[in-house]
Short mmCIF file of C-alpha atoms and ligand atoms in Angstrom, two decimals:
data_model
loop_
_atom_site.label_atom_id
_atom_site.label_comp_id
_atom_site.label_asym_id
_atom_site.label_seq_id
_atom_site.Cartn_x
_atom_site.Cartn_y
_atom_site.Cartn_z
CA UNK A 1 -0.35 13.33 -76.21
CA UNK A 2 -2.52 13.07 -79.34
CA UNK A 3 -1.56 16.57 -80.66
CA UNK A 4 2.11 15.39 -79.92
CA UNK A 5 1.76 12.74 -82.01
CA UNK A 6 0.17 14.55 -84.29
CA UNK A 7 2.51 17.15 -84.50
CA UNK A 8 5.67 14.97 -85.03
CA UNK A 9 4.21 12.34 -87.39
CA UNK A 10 3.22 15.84 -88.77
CA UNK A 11 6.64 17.42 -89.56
CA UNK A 12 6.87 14.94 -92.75
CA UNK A 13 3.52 16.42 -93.70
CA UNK A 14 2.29 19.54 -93.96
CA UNK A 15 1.23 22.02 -90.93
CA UNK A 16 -2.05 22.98 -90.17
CA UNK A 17 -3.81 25.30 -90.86
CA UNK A 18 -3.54 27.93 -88.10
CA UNK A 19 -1.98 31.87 -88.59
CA UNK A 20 1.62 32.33 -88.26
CA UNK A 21 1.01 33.86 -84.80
CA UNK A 22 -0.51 30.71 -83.75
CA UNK A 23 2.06 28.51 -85.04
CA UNK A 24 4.49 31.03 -83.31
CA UNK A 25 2.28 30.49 -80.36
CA UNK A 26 1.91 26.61 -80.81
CA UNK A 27 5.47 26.45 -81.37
CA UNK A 28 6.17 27.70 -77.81
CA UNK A 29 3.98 26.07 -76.40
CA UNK A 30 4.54 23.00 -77.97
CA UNK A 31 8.24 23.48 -76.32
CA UNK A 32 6.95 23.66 -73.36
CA UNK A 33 4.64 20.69 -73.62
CA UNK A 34 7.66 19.17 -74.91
CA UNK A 35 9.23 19.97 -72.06
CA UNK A 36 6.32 18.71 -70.10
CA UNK A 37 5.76 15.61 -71.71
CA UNK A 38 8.64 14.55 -71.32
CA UNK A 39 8.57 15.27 -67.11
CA UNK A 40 5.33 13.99 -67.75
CA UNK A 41 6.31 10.80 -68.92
CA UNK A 42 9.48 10.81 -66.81
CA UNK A 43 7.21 10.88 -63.57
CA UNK A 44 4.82 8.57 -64.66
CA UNK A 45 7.49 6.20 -65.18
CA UNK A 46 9.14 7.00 -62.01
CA UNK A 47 5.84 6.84 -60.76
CA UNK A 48 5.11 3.30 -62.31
CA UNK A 49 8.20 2.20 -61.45
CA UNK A 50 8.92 3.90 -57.73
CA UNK A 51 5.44 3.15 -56.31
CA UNK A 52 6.10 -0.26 -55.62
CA UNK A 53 9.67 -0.21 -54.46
CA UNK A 54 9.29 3.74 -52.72
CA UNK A 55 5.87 3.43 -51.52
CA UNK A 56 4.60 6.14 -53.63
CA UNK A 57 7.16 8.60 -51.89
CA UNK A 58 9.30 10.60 -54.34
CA UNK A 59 12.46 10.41 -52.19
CA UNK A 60 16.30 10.02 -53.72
CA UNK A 61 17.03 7.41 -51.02
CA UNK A 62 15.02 4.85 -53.02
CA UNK A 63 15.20 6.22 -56.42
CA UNK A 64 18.44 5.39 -56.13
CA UNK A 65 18.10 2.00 -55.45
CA UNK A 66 15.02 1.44 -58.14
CA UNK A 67 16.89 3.41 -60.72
CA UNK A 68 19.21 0.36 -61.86
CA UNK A 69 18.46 -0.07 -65.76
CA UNK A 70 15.32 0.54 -67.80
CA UNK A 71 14.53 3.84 -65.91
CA UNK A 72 17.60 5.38 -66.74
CA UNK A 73 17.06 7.38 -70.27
CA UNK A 74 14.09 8.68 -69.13
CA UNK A 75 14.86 9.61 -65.64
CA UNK A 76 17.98 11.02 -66.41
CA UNK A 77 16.06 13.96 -67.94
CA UNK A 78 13.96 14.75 -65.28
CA UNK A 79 15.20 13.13 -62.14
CA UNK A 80 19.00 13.71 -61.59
CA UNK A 81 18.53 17.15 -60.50
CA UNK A 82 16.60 16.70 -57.41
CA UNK A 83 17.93 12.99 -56.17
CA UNK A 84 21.18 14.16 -55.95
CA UNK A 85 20.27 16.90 -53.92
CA UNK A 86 17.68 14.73 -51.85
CA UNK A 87 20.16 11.75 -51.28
CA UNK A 88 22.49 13.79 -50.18
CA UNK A 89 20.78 14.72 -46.61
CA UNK A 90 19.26 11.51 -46.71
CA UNK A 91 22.73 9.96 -46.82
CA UNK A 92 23.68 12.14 -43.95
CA UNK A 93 20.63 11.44 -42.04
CA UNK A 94 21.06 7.66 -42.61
CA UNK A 95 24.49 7.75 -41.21
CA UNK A 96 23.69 10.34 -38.65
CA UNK A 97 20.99 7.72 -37.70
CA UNK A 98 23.26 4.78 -37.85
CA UNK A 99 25.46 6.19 -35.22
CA UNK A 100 22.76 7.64 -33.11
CA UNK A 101 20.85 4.36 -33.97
CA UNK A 102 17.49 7.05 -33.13
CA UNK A 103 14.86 9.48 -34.77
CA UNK A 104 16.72 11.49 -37.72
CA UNK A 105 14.80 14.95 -36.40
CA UNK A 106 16.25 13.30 -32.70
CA UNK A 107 19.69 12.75 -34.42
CA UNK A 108 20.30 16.41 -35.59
CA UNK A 109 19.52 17.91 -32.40
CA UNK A 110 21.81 15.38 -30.64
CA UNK A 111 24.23 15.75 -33.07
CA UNK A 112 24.48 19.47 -32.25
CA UNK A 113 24.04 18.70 -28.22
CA UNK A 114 26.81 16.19 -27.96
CA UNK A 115 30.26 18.22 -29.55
CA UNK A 116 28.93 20.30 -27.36
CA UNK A 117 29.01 18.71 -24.26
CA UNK A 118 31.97 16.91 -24.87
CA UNK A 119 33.27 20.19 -25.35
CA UNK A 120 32.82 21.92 -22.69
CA UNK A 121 33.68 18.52 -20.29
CA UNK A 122 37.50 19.03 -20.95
CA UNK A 123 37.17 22.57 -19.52
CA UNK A 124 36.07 21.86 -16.19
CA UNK A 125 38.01 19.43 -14.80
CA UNK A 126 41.08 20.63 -15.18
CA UNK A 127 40.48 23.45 -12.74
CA UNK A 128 38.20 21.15 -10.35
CA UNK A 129 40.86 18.61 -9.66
CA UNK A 130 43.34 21.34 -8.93
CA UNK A 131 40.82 22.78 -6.46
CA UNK A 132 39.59 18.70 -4.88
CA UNK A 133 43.33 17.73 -4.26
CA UNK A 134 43.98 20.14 -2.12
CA UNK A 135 41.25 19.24 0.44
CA UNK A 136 41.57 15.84 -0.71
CA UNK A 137 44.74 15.11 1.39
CA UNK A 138 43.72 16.91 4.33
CA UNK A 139 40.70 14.75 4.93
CA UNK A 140 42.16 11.45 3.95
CA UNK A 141 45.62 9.89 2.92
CA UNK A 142 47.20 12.48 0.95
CA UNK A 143 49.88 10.52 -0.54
CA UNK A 144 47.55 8.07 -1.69
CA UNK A 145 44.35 9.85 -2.75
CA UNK A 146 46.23 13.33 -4.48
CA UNK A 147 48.39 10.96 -7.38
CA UNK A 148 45.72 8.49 -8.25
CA UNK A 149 43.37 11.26 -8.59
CA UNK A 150 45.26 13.69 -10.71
CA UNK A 151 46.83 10.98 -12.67
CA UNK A 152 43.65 9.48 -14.21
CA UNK A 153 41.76 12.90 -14.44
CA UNK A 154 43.76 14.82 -17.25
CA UNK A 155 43.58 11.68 -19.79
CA UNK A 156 39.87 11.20 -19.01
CA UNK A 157 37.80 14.01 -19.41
CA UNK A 158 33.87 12.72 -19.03
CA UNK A 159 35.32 11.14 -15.49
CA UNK A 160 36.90 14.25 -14.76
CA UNK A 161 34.19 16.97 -14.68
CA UNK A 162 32.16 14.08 -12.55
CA UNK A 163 35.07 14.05 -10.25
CA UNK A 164 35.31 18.31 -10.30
CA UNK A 165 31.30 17.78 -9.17
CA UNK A 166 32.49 15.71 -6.26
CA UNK A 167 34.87 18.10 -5.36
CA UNK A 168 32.43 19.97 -3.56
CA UNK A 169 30.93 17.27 -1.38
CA UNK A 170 33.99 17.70 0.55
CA UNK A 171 32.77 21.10 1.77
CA UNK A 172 29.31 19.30 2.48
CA UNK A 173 31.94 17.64 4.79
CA UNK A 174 32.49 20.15 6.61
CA UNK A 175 29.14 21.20 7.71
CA UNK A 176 28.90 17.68 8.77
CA UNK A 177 31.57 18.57 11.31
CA UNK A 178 29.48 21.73 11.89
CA UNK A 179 26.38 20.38 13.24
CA UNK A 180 29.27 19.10 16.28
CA UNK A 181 29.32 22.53 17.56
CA UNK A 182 25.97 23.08 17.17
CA UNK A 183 24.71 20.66 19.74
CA UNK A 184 26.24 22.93 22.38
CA UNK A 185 23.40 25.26 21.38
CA UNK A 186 20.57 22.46 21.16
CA UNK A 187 21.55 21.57 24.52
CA UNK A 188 20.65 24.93 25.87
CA UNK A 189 17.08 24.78 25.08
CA UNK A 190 17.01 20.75 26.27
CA UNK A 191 18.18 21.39 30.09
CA UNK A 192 15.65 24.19 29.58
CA UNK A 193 12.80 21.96 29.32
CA UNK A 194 14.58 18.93 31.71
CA UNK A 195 14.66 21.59 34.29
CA UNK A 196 11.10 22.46 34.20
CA UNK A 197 9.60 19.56 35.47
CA UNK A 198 11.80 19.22 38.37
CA UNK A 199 12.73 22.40 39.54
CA UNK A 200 12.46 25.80 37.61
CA UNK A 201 8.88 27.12 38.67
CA UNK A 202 9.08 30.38 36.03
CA UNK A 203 6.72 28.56 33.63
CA UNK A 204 3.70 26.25 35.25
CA UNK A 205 1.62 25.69 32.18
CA UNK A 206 5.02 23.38 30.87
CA UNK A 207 5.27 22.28 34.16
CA UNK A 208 1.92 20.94 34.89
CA UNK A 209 1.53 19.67 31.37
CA UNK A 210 4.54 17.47 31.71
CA UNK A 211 3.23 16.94 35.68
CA UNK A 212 0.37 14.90 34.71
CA UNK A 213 2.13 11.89 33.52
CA UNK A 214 4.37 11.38 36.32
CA UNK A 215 1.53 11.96 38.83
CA UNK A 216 -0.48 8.79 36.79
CA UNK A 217 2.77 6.91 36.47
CA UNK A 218 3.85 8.14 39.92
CA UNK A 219 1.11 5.32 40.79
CA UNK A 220 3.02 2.70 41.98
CA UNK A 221 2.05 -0.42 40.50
CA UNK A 222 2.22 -2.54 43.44
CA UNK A 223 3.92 -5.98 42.28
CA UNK A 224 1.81 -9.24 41.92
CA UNK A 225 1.16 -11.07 44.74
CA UNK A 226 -0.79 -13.75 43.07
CA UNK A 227 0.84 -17.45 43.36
CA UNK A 228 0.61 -20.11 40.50
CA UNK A 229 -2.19 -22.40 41.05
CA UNK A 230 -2.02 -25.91 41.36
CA UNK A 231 -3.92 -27.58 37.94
CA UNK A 232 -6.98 -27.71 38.45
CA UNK A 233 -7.40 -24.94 40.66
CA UNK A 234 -8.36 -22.12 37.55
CA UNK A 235 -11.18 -19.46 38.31
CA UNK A 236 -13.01 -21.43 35.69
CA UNK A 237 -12.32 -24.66 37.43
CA UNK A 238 -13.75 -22.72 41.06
CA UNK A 239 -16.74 -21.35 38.44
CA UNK A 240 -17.74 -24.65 37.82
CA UNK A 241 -17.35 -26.12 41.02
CA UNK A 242 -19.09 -23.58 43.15
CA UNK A 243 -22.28 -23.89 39.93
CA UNK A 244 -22.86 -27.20 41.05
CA UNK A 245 -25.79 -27.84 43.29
CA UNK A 246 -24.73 -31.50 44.22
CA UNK A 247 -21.28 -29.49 46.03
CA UNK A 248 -21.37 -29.58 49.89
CA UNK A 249 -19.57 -26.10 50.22
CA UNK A 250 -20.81 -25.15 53.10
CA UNK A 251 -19.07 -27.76 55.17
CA UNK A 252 -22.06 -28.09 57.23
CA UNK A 253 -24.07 -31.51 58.30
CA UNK A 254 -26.86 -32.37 55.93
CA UNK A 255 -29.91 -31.70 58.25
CA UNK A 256 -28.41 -27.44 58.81
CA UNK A 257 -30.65 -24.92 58.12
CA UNK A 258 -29.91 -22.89 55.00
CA UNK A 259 -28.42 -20.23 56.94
CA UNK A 260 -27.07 -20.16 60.79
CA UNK A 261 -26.24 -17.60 63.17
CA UNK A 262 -23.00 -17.27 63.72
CA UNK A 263 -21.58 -15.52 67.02
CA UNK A 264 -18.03 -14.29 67.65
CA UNK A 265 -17.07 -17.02 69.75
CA UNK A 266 -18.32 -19.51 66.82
CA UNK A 267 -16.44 -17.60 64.70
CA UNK A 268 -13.10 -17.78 66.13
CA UNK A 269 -12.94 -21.57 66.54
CA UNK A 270 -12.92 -21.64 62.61
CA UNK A 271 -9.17 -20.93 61.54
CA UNK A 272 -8.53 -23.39 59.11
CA UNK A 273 -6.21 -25.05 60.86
CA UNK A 274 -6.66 -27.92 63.46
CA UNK A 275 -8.80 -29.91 60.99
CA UNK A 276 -11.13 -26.99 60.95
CA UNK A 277 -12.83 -25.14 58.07
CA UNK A 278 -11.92 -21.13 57.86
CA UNK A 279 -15.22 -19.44 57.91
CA UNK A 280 -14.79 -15.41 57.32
CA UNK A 281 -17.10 -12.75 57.51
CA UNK A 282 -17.44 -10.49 55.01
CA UNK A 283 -20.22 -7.42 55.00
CA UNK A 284 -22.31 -9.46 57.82
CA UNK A 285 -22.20 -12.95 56.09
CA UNK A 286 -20.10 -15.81 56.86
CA UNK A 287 -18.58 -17.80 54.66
CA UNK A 288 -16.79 -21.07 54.57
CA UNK A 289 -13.76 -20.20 52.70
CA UNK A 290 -11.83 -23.52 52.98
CA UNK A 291 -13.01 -25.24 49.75
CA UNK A 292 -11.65 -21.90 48.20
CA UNK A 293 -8.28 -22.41 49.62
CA UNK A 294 -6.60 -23.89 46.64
CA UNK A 295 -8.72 -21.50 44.21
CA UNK A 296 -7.30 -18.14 45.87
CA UNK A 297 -5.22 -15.81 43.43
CA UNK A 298 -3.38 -14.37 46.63
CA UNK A 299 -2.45 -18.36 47.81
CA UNK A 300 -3.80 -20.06 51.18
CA UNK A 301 -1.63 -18.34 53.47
CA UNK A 302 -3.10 -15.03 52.48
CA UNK A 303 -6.96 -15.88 52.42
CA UNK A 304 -6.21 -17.79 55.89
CA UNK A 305 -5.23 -14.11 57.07
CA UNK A 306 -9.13 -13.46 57.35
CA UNK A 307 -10.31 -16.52 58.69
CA UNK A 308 -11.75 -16.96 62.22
CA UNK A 309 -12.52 -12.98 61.77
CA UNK A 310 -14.55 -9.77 60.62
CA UNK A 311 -12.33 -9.72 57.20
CA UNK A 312 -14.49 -7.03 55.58
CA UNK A 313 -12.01 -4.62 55.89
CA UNK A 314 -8.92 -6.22 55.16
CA UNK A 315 -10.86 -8.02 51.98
CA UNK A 316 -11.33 -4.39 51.06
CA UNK A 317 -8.08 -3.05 51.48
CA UNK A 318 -6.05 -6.13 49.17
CA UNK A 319 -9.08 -6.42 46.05
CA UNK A 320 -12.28 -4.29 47.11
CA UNK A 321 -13.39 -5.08 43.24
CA UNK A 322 -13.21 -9.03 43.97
CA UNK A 323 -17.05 -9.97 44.00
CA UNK A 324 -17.05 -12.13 46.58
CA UNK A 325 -20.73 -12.87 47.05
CA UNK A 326 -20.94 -14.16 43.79
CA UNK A 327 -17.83 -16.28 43.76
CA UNK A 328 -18.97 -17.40 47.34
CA UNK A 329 -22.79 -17.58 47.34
CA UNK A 330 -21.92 -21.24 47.79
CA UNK A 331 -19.87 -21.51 50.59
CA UNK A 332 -22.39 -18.81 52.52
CA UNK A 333 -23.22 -20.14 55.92
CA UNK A 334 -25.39 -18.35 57.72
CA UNK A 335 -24.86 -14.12 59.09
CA UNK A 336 -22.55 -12.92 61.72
CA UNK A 337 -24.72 -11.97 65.03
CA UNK A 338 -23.95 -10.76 68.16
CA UNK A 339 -23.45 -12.96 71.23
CA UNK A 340 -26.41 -11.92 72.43
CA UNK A 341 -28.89 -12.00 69.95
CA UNK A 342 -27.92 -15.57 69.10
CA UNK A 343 -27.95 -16.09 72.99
CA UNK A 344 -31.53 -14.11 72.62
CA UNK A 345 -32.76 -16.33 70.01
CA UNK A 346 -31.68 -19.53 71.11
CA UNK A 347 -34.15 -18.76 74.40
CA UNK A 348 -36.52 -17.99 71.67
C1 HEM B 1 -9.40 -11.39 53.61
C2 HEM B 1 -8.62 -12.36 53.24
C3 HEM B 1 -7.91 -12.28 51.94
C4 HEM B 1 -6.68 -11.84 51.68
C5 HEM B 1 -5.70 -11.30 52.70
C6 HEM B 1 -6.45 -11.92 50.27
C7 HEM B 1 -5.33 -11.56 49.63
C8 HEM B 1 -5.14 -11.60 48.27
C9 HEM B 1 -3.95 -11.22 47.59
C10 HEM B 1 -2.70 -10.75 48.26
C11 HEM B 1 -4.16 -11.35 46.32
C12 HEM B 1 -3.16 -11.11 45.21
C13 HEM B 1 -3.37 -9.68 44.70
C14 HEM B 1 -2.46 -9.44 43.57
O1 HEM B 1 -2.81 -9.78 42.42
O2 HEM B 1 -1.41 -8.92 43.86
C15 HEM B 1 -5.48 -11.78 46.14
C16 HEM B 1 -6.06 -11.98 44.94
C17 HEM B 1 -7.33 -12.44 44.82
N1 HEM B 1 -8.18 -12.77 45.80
FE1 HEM B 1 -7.85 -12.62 47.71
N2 HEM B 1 -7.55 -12.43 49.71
C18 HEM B 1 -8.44 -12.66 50.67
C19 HEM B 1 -9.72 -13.17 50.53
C20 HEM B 1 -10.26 -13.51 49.34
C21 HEM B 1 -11.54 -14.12 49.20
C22 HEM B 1 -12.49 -14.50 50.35
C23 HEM B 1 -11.75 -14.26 47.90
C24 HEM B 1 -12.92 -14.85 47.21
C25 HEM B 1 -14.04 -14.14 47.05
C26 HEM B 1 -10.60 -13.74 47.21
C27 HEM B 1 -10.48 -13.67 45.88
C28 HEM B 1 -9.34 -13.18 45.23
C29 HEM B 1 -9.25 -13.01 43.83
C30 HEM B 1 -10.35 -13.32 42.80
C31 HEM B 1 -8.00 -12.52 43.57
C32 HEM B 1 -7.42 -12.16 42.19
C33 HEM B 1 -7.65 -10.68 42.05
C34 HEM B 1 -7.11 -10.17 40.77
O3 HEM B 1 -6.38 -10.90 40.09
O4 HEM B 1 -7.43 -9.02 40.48
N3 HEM B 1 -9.70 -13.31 48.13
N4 HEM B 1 -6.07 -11.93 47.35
#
């Protein structure tokens, strides 16, 4: 800048002294600094003036918009030749964007997808609907379903290719009705394997295999016999009846030995009926089974079925996992003896 100055407040005065080659040399290059001073100054002014309103960023978009006034002798110089050009795709990519309403590197590659597509859409359908009417009718209402589908097809073509697409589901259809005949063929191999178990004896490994369930739920499950007991009457209520020490159980006078012989003919005089109490005998003991009555699962009728009797085996037979002992160690009387050795024992 100083030798600029210098050199035009010089032109009134006289030129310095340098050889003509130089001067020639300065001259030039004085154009050129001309040249460059005057970009120079240009961008530092657009510079100055842009970095505020353009952020610094040399585009035409905001040039454009900052260049209103003092700017404009200087700029025009310097500046015109590349805004234009700049603005230009800016202005494109602003309006591209505007429609898009995206990215402007987004917009020019949608821009070039979507003639595209919308291109190609037309074709399709045309074709397709010919080919979906036709089948159309055959599986539904055919007056119905062929007009309104043509009709709106040709004036609409995004609907249309969709429709063209469905066209095919209607052969989809068809294998729907396919899988009907097919079942004939799955039930070959099903009466194959029904027939197995039965009757067929070729294969035993699928035989057996399938055997073993029916031989555990071949057990019949005999039905419940038990009754509903009165209230009261719970195994938690007999529990804590037969726990109590103060409980006369036994059914015998106070002054009784702990435990009594007890002969046949003893035995069979205690029913549980008459006003007597059933005594049973179960694996040599005797019990007194009449405060139990109302307690028994099975009901009265069915416990009475053993009293006056040997009921170890038929006690086995019904519920051989029933403890009785422990549910009855107080109602035990005495053990079951022969005629004679109570006969024996008594002479004793
Ligand atoms: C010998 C005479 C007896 C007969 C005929 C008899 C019969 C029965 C019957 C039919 C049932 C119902 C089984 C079922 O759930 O279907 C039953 C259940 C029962 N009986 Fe007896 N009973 C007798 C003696 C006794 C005695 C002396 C006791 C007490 C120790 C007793 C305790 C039970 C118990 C606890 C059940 C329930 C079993 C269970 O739910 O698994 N029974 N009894």
């Amino acid at each position: 800048p100083a030798f600029i100055r210098n050199f035009r407040q010089g032109r009134l005065g006289p030129p310095p002294q340098t050889p003509l080659i130089k001067k020639k040399e300065e001259s030039g290059k004085e154009k050129e600094k001309k040249k460059d001073s005057t970009t120079v100054v240009a961008t530092r002014r657009d510079d100055a003036t842009d970095k505020p309103s353009n952020g610094g960023k040399p585009n035409g978009a905001n040039t454009s918009t900052s260049r209103q006034g003092r700017e404009q002798p200087v700029g025009v110089v310097a500046m015109p030749s590349p805004p234009p050009v700049v603005v230009q795709p800016a202005a494109t990519e602003l309006a591209t964007g505007s429609r898009g309403g995206g990215d402007s590197a987004a917009d020019d590659d949608e821009a070039q997808t979507t003639p595209r597509a919308s291109a190609a859409m037309p074709d399709g359908p045309v074709p397709s609907f010919s080919l979906s009417s036709p089948e159309e009718p055959s599986n539904a209402n055919p007056p119905a379903a062929t007009p309104s589908s043509s009709q709106p097809k040709p004036p609409a073509p995004a609907p249309a290719p969709t429709f063209g697409l469905m066209a095919p589901p209607p052969r989809p259809s068809a294998p729907s009705l396919r899988p009907p005949p097919s079942p004939a063929p799955s039930r070959l191999p099903v009466p194959n394997r029904n027939p197995l178990a039965p009757s067929s004896s070729s294969s035993s490994s699928q035989s057996s295999s399938l055997a073993l369930p029916p031989t555990h739920s071949a057990k019949p499950k005999k039905p419940s016999r038990q009754v509903v007991l009165t209230p009261g009457h719970s195994p938690l209520d007999w529990a804590r009846l037969s726990s109590n020490p103060g409980a006369n159980l036994r059914g015998l006078p106070p002054n009784a030995p702990p435990y009594i012989r007890v002969t046949p003919s003893m035995l069979k005089r205690q029913t549980g009926r008459r006003g007597t109490d059933a005594w049973m005998v179960l694996g040599g003991r005797v019990y007194n089974v009449s405060p139990y009555e109302k307690f028994h699962p099975g009901g009265v009728p069915e416990l009475l079925r053993g009293a006056g009797k040997d009921a170890t085996q038929l006690f086995g037979e019904v519920h051989p996992w029933v403890n009785f002992e422990g549910m009855l160690s107080a109602c035990l009387i005495g053990i079951y003896v022969a005629e004679e050795e109570a006969a024996a024992d008594n002479s004793d």
